[in-house]
């Protein structure tokens, strides 16, 4: 997406039973300056439709030990030395990412994906889950979650670092002007949709 939301930087070592190899999981590192704020918009609404999901064009492939299918959601968190990834129900308080694709390497994830979770064996990347933030229209997220990544919050939360409420997901749009006057948005140019938000 054009306005990138970087998720948690995670890395973990898991011993493989009966083998001398090590499997490590990692995700895209946090940007040096943290998350990037949504773009303020002044303009007229676009003609896109509102939906709660976006298409994926990332090919499936690779070998990731964590079992998650495209369309399922996860909780991705932790740090570079203590990673965590768990199953979560989409739209739940625990869910912060949705699996949008699988790839042999994280570099093969679609360019506007929000994050990835990759596993490597003996330093060789074996597979990756390509991830988007689990946006829910009407729901709120703190996209400035630091090392733990984005976090679902109550929409009345006022202490969130970068709290936003999702007001619409505009399909067939590549510009934040699709969100209308006074709103902000996160643009996913390759898949041509915009997540329109209000700042809390």
CSV table of C-alpha atoms in Angstrom, one decimal:
chain,number,residue,atom,x,y,z
A,1,UNK,CA,0.0,0.0,0.0
A,2,UNK,CA,1.2,3.5,-0.7
A,3,UNK,CA,1.0,4.6,2.9
A,4,UNK,CA,2.7,1.7,4.5
A,5,UNK,CA,1.8,0.3,7.9
A,6,UNK,CA,4.7,-1.8,9.0
A,7,UNK,CA,3.9,-4.5,11.4
A,8,UNK,CA,6.0,-6.2,14.1
A,9,UNK,CA,9.6,-7.1,13.7
A,10,UNK,CA,9.6,-10.7,14.8
A,11,UNK,CA,12.1,-13.5,14.9
A,12,UNK,CA,12.0,-16.8,16.8
A,13,UNK,CA,13.9,-20.1,16.8
A,14,UNK,CA,11.9,-23.3,17.1
A,15,UNK,CA,13.8,-26.6,17.4
A,16,UNK,CA,12.6,-29.2,14.9
A,17,UNK,CA,12.0,-32.5,16.7
A,18,UNK,CA,14.3,-35.2,15.5
A,19,UNK,CA,16.3,-32.9,13.2
A,20,UNK,CA,19.5,-30.8,13.7
A,21,UNK,CA,18.0,-27.9,11.8
A,22,UNK,CA,16.4,-24.8,13.2
A,23,UNK,CA,13.2,-23.1,11.9
A,24,UNK,CA,13.1,-19.3,12.4
A,25,UNK,CA,10.0,-17.1,12.0
A,26,UNK,CA,10.3,-13.4,11.2
A,27,UNK,CA,8.2,-10.6,9.9
A,28,UNK,CA,8.8,-7.3,8.2
A,29,UNK,CA,10.7,-4.9,10.5
A,30,UNK,CA,9.1,-1.7,11.8
A,31,UNK,CA,10.1,1.4,9.9
A,32,UNK,CA,12.8,3.4,11.5
A,33,UNK,CA,10.4,6.3,12.0
A,34,UNK,CA,7.5,4.0,13.1
A,35,UNK,CA,4.3,3.8,11.3
A,36,UNK,CA,3.4,6.4,8.6
A,37,UNK,CA,0.4,8.5,9.3
A,38,UNK,CA,-2.7,8.3,7.0
A,39,UNK,CA,-2.9,11.0,4.4
A,40,UNK,CA,-5.4,13.8,5.0
A,41,UNK,CA,-7.8,14.1,2.1
A,42,UNK,CA,-9.8,17.0,0.7
A,43,UNK,CA,-11.8,16.1,-2.3
A,44,UNK,CA,-14.9,14.4,-3.6
A,45,UNK,CA,-15.8,10.8,-2.9
A,46,UNK,CA,-14.9,8.2,-5.5
A,47,UNK,CA,-17.4,5.8,-7.1
A,48,UNK,CA,-15.9,2.7,-5.5
A,49,UNK,CA,-18.1,0.2,-3.5
A,50,UNK,CA,-17.8,-0.5,0.2
A,51,UNK,CA,-16.7,-4.0,1.2
A,52,UNK,CA,-14.9,-5.6,4.1
A,53,UNK,CA,-12.4,-7.7,2.1
A,54,UNK,CA,-9.9,-7.2,-0.7
A,55,UNK,CA,-8.7,-9.5,-3.5
A,56,UNK,CA,-5.3,-11.2,-3.4
A,57,UNK,CA,-3.0,-11.7,-6.3
A,58,UNK,CA,-0.2,-13.3,-4.4
A,59,UNK,CA,0.5,-16.8,-5.6
A,60,UNK,CA,0.4,-19.6,-3.1
A,61,UNK,CA,3.6,-21.5,-2.4
A,62,UNK,CA,6.3,-22.1,0.1
A,63,UNK,CA,6.4,-24.1,3.3
A,64,UNK,CA,5.3,-22.4,6.5
A,65,UNK,CA,4.9,-24.6,9.6
A,66,UNK,CA,2.3,-22.3,11.0
A,67,UNK,CA,-1.1,-23.5,9.6
A,68,UNK,CA,-3.1,-20.7,8.2
A,69,UNK,CA,-5.0,-20.5,4.9
A,70,UNK,CA,-5.7,-17.5,2.7
A,71,UNK,CA,-8.6,-15.5,4.2
A,72,UNK,CA,-7.9,-16.6,7.7
A,73,UNK,CA,-6.7,-14.2,10.4
A,74,UNK,CA,-3.9,-14.3,12.9
A,75,UNK,CA,-2.4,-12.4,15.8
A,76,UNK,CA,1.1,-11.4,14.9
A,77,UNK,CA,3.3,-9.9,17.6
A,78,UNK,CA,6.4,-10.2,19.6
A,79,UNK,CA,9.8,-8.8,19.1
A,80,UNK,CA,12.9,-9.7,17.1
A,81,UNK,CA,14.0,-12.1,19.8
A,82,UNK,CA,10.6,-13.4,21.0
A,83,UNK,CA,8.1,-13.8,18.2
A,84,UNK,CA,4.5,-14.9,18.4
A,85,UNK,CA,1.9,-15.9,15.7
A,86,UNK,CA,-1.4,-17.4,16.6
A,87,UNK,CA,-4.7,-18.2,15.0
A,88,UNK,CA,-7.5,-15.6,15.5
A,89,UNK,CA,-11.0,-15.2,14.3
A,90,UNK,CA,-11.3,-12.4,11.7
A,91,UNK,CA,-12.7,-9.2,13.2
A,92,UNK,CA,-12.0,-10.4,16.8
A,93,UNK,CA,-10.2,-8.4,19.4
A,94,UNK,CA,-7.2,-10.7,19.0
A,95,UNK,CA,-6.9,-10.5,15.2
A,96,UNK,CA,-4.6,-7.9,13.7
A,97,UNK,CA,-3.7,-9.5,10.3
A,98,UNK,CA,-5.5,-11.4,7.6
A,99,UNK,CA,-3.6,-13.9,5.4
A,100,UNK,CA,-3.8,-12.7,1.8
A,101,UNK,CA,-1.4,-15.1,0.2
A,102,UNK,CA,1.4,-17.6,0.6
A,103,UNK,CA,4.8,-17.5,-1.1
A,104,UNK,CA,8.1,-19.3,-1.3
A,105,UNK,CA,9.8,-16.1,-0.1
A,106,UNK,CA,8.6,-13.0,1.5
A,107,UNK,CA,9.9,-10.9,-1.4
A,108,UNK,CA,7.2,-12.6,-3.6
A,109,UNK,CA,4.4,-11.2,-1.5
A,110,UNK,CA,2.3,-8.6,-3.4
A,111,UNK,CA,4.0,-5.3,-3.1
A,112,UNK,CA,1.2,-3.5,-1.3
A,113,UNK,CA,0.8,-6.2,1.4
A,114,UNK,CA,1.1,-4.7,4.9
A,115,UNK,CA,3.4,-7.3,6.4
A,116,UNK,CA,4.6,-10.9,6.1
A,117,UNK,CA,5.5,-13.8,8.4
A,118,UNK,CA,8.3,-15.9,7.0
A,119,UNK,CA,10.0,-19.1,8.2
A,120,UNK,CA,13.5,-20.1,7.4
A,121,UNK,CA,15.5,-23.3,8.0
A,122,UNK,CA,19.2,-23.0,8.6
A,123,UNK,CA,19.1,-19.5,7.3
A,124,UNK,CA,17.2,-20.3,4.1
A,125,UNK,CA,13.7,-18.9,3.7
A,126,UNK,CA,11.3,-21.8,3.2
A,127,UNK,CA,8.0,-19.9,2.9
A,128,UNK,CA,6.0,-16.8,3.9
A,129,UNK,CA,2.5,-15.8,4.8
A,130,UNK,CA,1.6,-12.5,3.1
A,131,UNK,CA,-0.5,-10.3,5.4
A,132,UNK,CA,-2.8,-7.3,5.4
A,133,UNK,CA,-4.2,-5.5,8.5
A,134,UNK,CA,-7.5,-7.1,9.4
A,135,UNK,CA,-9.5,-4.0,8.5
A,136,UNK,CA,-13.2,-4.1,9.5
A,137,UNK,CA,-15.6,-1.4,8.4
A,138,UNK,CA,-16.9,0.3,11.6
A,139,UNK,CA,-14.1,-1.2,13.6
A,140,UNK,CA,-11.1,0.7,15.1
A,141,UNK,CA,-7.4,-0.1,15.1
A,142,UNK,CA,-4.3,1.5,16.7
A,143,UNK,CA,-2.0,1.3,13.8
A,144,UNK,CA,0.9,2.7,15.8
A,145,UNK,CA,1.2,-0.5,18.0
A,146,UNK,CA,5.0,-0.3,18.0
A,147,UNK,CA,6.8,-3.6,18.2
A,148,UNK,CA,3.6,-5.6,18.6
A,149,UNK,CA,2.0,-4.3,15.4
A,150,UNK,CA,-1.5,-2.9,14.8
A,151,UNK,CA,-4.0,-3.7,17.5
A,152,UNK,CA,-7.8,-3.7,17.5
A,153,UNK,CA,-9.2,-1.1,20.0
A,154,UNK,CA,-12.5,0.1,21.3
A,155,UNK,CA,-13.7,3.1,19.2
A,156,UNK,CA,-14.0,5.2,22.4
A,157,UNK,CA,-10.3,4.7,23.1
A,158,UNK,CA,-8.6,8.1,23.3
A,159,UNK,CA,-5.1,7.1,24.4
A,160,UNK,CA,-4.2,5.1,21.3
A,161,UNK,CA,-1.0,6.3,19.7
A,162,UNK,CA,-2.5,6.2,16.1
A,163,UNK,CA,-6.1,5.2,16.5
A,164,UNK,CA,-8.3,5.1,13.4
A,165,UNK,CA,-11.9,4.0,12.7
A,166,UNK,CA,-12.5,2.3,9.3
A,167,UNK,CA,-15.4,4.1,7.6
A,168,UNK,CA,-15.3,2.4,4.2
A,169,UNK,CA,-13.2,0.2,1.9
A,170,UNK,CA,-13.4,1.7,-1.6
A,171,UNK,CA,-12.7,-0.8,-4.4
A,172,UNK,CA,-11.3,0.2,-7.8
A,173,UNK,CA,-9.6,3.2,-6.3
A,174,UNK,CA,-6.0,4.2,-6.2
A,175,UNK,CA,-6.2,7.6,-4.6
A,176,UNK,CA,-7.3,8.8,-1.1
A,177,UNK,CA,-9.7,11.2,-2.7
A,178,UNK,CA,-12.0,8.2,-2.9
A,179,UNK,CA,-12.5,8.7,0.8
A,180,UNK,CA,-14.1,12.1,0.5
A,181,UNK,CA,-13.5,15.4,2.1
A,182,UNK,CA,-11.9,15.5,5.5
A,183,UNK,CA,-11.1,11.8,5.7
A,184,UNK,CA,-7.8,9.9,5.5
A,185,UNK,CA,-7.0,6.7,3.8
A,186,UNK,CA,-4.5,3.9,3.2
A,187,UNK,CA,-4.0,3.2,-0.5
A,188,UNK,CA,-3.3,-0.3,-1.8
A,189,UNK,CA,-2.3,0.7,-5.4
A,190,UNK,CA,-1.5,-2.7,-6.8
A,191,UNK,CA,-4.8,-4.2,-5.8
A,192,UNK,CA,-6.6,-0.9,-6.4
A,193,UNK,CA,-8.5,-0.3,-3.1
A,194,UNK,CA,-8.4,2.3,-0.4
A,195,UNK,CA,-9.2,1.8,3.3
A,196,UNK,CA,-10.9,5.0,4.4
A,197,UNK,CA,-10.5,6.0,8.0
A,198,UNK,CA,-11.3,8.7,10.6
A,199,UNK,CA,-8.6,9.5,13.1
A,200,UNK,CA,-9.7,9.0,16.7
